[in-house]
PDB file of C-alpha atoms in Angstrom:
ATOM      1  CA  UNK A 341     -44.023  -3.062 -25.623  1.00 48.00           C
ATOM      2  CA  UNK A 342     -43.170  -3.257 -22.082  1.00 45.00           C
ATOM      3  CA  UNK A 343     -41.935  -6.434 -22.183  1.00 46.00           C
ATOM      4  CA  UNK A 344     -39.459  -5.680 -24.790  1.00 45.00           C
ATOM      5  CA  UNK A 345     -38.102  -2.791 -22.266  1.00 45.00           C
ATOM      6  CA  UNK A 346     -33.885  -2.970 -21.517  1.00 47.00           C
ATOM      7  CA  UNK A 347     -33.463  -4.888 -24.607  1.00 46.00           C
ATOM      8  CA  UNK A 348     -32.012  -1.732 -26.262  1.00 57.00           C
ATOM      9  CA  UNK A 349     -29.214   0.173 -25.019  1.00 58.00           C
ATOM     10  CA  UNK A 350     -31.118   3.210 -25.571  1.00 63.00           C
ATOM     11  CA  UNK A 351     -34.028   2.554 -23.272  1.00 60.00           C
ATOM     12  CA  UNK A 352     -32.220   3.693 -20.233  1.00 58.00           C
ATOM     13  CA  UNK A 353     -29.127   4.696 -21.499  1.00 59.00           C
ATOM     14  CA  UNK A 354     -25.961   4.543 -18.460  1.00 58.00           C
ATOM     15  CA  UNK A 355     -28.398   2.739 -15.996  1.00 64.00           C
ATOM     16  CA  UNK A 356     -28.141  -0.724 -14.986  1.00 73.00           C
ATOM     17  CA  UNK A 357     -27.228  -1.773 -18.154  1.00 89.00           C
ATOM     18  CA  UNK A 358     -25.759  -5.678 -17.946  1.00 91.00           C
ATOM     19  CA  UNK A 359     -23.473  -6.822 -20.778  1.00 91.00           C
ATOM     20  CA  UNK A 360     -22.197 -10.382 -20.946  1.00 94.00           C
ATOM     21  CA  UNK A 361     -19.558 -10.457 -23.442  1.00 97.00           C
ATOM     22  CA  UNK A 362     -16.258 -12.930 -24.059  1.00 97.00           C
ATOM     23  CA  UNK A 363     -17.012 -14.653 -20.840  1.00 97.00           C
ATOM     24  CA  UNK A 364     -17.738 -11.645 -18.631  1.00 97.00           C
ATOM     25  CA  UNK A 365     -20.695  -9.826 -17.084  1.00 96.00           C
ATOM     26  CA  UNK A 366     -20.367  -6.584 -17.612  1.00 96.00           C
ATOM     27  CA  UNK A 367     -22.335  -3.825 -16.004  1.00 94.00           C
ATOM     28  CA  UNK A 368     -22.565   0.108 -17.286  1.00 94.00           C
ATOM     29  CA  UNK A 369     -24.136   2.574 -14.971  1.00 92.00           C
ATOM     30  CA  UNK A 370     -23.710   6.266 -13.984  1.00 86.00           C
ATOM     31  CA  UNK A 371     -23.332   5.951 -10.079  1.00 89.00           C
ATOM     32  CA  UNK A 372     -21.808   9.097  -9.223  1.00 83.00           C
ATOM     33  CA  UNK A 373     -22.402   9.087  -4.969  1.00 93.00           C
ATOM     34  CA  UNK A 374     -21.827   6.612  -2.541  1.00 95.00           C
ATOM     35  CA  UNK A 375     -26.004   5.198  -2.327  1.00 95.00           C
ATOM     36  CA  UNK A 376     -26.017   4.478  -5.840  1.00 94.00           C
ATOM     37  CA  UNK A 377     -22.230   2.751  -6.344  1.00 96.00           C
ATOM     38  CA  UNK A 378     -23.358   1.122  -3.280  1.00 96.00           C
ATOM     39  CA  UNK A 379     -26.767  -0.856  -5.132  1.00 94.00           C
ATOM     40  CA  UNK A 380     -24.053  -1.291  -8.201  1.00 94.00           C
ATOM     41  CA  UNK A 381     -21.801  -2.892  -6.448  1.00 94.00           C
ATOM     42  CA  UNK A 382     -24.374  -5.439  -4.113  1.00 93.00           C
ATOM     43  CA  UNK A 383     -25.732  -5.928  -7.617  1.00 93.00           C
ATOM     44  CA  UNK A 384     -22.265  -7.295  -9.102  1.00 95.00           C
ATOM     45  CA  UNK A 385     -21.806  -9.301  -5.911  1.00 92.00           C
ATOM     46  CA  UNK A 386     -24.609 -11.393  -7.064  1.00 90.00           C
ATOM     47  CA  UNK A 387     -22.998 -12.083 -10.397  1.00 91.00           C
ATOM     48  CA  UNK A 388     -19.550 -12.467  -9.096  1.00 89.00           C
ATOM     49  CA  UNK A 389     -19.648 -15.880  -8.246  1.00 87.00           C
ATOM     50  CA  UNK A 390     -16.067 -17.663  -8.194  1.00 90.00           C
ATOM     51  CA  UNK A 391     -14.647 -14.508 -10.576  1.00 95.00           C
ATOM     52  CA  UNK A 392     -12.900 -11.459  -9.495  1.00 98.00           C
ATOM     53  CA  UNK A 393     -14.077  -7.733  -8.954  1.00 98.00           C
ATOM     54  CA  UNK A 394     -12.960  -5.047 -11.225  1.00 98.00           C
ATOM     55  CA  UNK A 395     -14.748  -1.544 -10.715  1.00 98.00           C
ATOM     56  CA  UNK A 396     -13.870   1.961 -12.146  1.00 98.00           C
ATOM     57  CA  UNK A 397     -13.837   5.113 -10.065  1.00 97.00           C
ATOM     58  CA  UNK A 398     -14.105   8.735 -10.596  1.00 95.00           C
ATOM     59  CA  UNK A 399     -16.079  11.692  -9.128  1.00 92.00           C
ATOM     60  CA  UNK A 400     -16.293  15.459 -10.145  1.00 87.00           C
ATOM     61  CA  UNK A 401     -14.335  17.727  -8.543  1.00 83.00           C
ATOM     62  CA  UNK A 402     -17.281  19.884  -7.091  1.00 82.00           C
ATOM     63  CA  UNK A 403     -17.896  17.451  -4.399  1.00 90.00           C
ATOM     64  CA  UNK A 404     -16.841  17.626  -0.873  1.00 90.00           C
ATOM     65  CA  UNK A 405     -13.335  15.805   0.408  1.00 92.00           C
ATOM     66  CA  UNK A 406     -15.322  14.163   2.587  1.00 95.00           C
ATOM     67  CA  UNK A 407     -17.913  13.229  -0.303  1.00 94.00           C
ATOM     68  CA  UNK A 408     -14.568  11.340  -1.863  1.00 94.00           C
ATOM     69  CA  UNK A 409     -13.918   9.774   1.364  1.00 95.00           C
ATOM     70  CA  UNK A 410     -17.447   8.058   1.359  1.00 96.00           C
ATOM     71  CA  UNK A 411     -17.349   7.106  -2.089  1.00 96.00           C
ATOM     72  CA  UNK A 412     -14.083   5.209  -1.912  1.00 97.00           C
ATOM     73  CA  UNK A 413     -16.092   4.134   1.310  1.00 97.00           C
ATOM     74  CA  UNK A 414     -18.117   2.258  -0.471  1.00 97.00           C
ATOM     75  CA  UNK A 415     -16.541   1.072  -3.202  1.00 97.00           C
ATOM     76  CA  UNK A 416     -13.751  -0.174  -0.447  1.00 98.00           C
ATOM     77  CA  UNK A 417     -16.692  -2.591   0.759  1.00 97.00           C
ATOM     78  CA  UNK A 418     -17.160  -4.471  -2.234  1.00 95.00           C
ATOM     79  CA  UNK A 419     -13.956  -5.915  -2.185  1.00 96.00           C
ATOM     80  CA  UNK A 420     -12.810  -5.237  -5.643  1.00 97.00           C
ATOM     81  CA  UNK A 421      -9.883  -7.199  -6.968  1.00 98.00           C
ATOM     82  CA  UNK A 422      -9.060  -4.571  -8.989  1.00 98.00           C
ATOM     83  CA  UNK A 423      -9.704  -0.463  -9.474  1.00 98.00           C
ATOM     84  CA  UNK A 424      -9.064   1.847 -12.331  1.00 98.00           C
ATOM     85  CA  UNK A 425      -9.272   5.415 -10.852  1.00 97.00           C
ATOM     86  CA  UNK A 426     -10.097   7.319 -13.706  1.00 96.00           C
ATOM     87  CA  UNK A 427      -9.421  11.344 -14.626  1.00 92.00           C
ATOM     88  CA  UNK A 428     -13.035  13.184 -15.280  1.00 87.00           C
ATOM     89  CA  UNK A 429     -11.107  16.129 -17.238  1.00 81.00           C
ATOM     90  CA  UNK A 430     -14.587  17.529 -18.380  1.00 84.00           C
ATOM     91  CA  UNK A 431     -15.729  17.517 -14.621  1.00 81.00           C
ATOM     92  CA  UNK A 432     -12.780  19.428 -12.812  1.00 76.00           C
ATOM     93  CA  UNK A 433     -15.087  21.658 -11.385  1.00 87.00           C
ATOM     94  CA  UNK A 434     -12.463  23.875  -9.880  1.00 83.00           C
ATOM     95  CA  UNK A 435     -10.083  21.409  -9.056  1.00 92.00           C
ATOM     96  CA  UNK A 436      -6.554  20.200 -10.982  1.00 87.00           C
ATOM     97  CA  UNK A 437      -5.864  17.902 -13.128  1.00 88.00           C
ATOM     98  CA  UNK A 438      -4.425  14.632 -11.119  1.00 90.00           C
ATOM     99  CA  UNK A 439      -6.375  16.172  -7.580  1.00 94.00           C
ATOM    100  CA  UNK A 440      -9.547  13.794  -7.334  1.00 93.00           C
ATOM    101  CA  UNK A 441      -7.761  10.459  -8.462  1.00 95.00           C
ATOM    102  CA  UNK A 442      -5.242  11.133  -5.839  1.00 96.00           C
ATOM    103  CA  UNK A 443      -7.850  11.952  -3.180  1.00 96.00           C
ATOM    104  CA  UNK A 444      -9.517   8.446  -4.063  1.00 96.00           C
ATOM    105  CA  UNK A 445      -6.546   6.512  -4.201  1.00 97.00           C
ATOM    106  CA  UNK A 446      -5.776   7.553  -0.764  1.00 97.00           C
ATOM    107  CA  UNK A 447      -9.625   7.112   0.612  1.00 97.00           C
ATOM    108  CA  UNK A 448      -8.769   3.583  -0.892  1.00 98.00           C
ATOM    109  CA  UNK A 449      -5.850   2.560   0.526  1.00 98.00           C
ATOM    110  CA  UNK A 450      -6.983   3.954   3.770  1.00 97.00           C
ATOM    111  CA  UNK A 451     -10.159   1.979   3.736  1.00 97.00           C
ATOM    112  CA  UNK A 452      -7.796  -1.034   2.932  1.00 97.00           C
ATOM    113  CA  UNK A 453      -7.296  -1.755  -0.278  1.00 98.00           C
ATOM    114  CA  UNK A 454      -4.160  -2.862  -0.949  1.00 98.00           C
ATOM    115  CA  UNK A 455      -2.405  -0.056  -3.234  1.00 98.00           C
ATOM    116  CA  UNK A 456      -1.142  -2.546  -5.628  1.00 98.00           C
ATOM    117  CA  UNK A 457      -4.734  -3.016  -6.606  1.00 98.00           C
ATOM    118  CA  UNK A 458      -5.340   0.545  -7.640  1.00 98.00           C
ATOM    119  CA  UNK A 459      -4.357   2.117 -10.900  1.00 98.00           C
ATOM    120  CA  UNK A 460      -5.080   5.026 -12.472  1.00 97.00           C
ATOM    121  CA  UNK A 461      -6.385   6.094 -16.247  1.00 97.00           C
ATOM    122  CA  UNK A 462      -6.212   9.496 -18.042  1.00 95.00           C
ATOM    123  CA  UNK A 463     -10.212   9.419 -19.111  1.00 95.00           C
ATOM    124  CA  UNK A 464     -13.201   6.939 -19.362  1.00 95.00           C
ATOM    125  CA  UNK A 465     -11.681   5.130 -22.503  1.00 96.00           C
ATOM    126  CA  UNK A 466      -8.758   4.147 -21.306  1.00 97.00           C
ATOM    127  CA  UNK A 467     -10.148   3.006 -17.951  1.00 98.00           C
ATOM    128  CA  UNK A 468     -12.175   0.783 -19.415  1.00 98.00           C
ATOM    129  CA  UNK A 469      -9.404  -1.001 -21.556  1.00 98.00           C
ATOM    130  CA  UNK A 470      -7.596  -1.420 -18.679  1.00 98.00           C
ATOM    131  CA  UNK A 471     -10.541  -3.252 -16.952  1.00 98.00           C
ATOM    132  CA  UNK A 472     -11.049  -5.520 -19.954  1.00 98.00           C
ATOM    133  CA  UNK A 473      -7.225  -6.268 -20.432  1.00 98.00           C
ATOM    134  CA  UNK A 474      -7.021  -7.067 -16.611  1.00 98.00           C
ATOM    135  CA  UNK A 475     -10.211  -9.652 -17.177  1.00 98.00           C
ATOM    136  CA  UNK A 476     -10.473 -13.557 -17.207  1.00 97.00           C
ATOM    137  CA  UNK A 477     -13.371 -15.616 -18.068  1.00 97.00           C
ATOM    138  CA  UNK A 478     -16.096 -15.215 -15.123  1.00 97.00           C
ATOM    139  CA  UNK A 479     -14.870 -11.643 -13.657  1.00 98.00           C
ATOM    140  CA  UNK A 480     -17.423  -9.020 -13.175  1.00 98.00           C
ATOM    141  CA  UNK A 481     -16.721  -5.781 -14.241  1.00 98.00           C
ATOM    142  CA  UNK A 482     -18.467  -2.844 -12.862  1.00 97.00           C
ATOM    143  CA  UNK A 483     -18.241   0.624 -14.884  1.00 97.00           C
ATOM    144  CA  UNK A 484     -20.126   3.380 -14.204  1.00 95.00           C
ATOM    145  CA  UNK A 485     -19.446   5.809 -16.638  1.00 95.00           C
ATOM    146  CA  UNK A 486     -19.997   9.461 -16.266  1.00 90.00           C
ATOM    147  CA  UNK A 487     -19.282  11.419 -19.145  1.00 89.00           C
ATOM    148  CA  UNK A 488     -21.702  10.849 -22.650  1.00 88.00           C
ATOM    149  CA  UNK A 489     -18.710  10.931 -24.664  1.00 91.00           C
ATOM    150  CA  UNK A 490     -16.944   7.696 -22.285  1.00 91.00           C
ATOM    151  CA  UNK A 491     -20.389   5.744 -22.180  1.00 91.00           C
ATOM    152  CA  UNK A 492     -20.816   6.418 -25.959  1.00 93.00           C
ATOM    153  CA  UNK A 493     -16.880   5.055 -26.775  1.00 94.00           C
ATOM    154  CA  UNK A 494     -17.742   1.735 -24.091  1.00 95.00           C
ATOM    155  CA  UNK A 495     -20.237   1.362 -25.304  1.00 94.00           C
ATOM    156  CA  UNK A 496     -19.287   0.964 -29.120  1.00 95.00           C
ATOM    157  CA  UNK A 497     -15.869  -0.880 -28.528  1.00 97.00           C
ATOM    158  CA  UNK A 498     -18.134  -3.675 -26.348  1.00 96.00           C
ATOM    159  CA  UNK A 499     -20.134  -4.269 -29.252  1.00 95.00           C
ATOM    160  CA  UNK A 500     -17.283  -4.027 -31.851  1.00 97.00           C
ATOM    161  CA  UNK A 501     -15.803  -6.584 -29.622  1.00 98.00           C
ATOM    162  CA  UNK A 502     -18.902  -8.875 -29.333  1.00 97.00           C
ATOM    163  CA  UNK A 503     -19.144  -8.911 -33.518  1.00 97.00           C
ATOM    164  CA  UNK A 504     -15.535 -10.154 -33.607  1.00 97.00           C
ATOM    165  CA  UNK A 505     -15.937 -12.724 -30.632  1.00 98.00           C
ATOM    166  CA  UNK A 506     -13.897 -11.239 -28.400  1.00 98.00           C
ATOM    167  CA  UNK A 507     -12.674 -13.246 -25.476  1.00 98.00           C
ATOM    168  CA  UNK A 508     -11.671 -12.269 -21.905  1.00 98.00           C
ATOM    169  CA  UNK A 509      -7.893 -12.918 -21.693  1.00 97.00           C
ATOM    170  CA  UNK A 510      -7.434 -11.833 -25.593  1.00 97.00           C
ATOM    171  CA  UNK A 511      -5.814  -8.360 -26.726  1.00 97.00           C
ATOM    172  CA  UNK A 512      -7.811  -5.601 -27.274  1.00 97.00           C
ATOM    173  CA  UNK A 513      -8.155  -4.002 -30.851  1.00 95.00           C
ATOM    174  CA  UNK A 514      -6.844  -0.920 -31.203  1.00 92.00           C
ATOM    175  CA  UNK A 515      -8.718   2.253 -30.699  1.00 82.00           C
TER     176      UNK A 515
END
């Protein structure tokens, strides 16, 4: 039985969950502060190999500025080629609508990412269809995905696009 363990998605459901699909590894987690983005991210650097870095970002507004700061921190440190900063509408927490992207897009740039390389999504969905549009054959793309609802919608559109043999660098169905 325990060998058989991580072979469904709903053994661990949002953890460490590794995808490989249309020529890209493909990793779904729910890091949501800096020491856990930070094992996500050393963990894509060992898949990366000669492909580029994609990695979504988004934190709920009940966290400190300074929380923000260390999370773009770290995801700053991975080198991503590319980052979708993504709206968590259902985790405002007190703040407005727009606020926490713009807070991370700043941490970014100021930890030296190039602002050219940031983009922002209205919710989970749409940041990962950016991701996957942006994708060649051999990127990694690192998601962590916060909400049910967004890991739920990945989650089905990945393997709606496995069953119709979906390659990186193709359009993406509609959703």
């Amino acid at each position: 039985m325990l060998a058989h363990f991580g072979a469904d998605p709903a053994d661990n459901a949002g953890r460490l969950m590794r995808y490989e699909l249309g020529g890209l590894n493909l990793i779904v987690d729910f890091a949501h502060n800096p020491a856990a983005l930070a094992g996500l991210a050393d963990f894509a650097q060992h898949l990366r190999g000669r492909g580029r870095l994609a990695l979504l970002l988004g934190q709920a507004g009940n966290r400190e500025d300074a929380d923000i700061d260390r999370l773009a921190a770290v995801a700053a440190k991975s080198k991503p080629d590319y980052i979708v900063v993504k709206e968590l509408t259902s985790y405002l927490r007190g703040r407005s609508d727009g606020e926490i992207p713009a807070l991370l897009r700043g941490a970014l740039v100021r930890a030296g990412i190039a602002a050219d390389r940031v983009t922002n999504a209205a919710d989970e969905d749409q940041a990962v269809r950016m991701a996957l549009t942006w994708a060649r054959p051999g990127d990694v793309l690192v998601l962590p995905l916060h909400s049910r609802d967004g890991r739920a919608h990945a989650l089905t559109l990945l393997e709606r696009l496995r069953r119709e043999g979906w390659r990186a660098g193709q359009p993406l169905p509609p959703s």
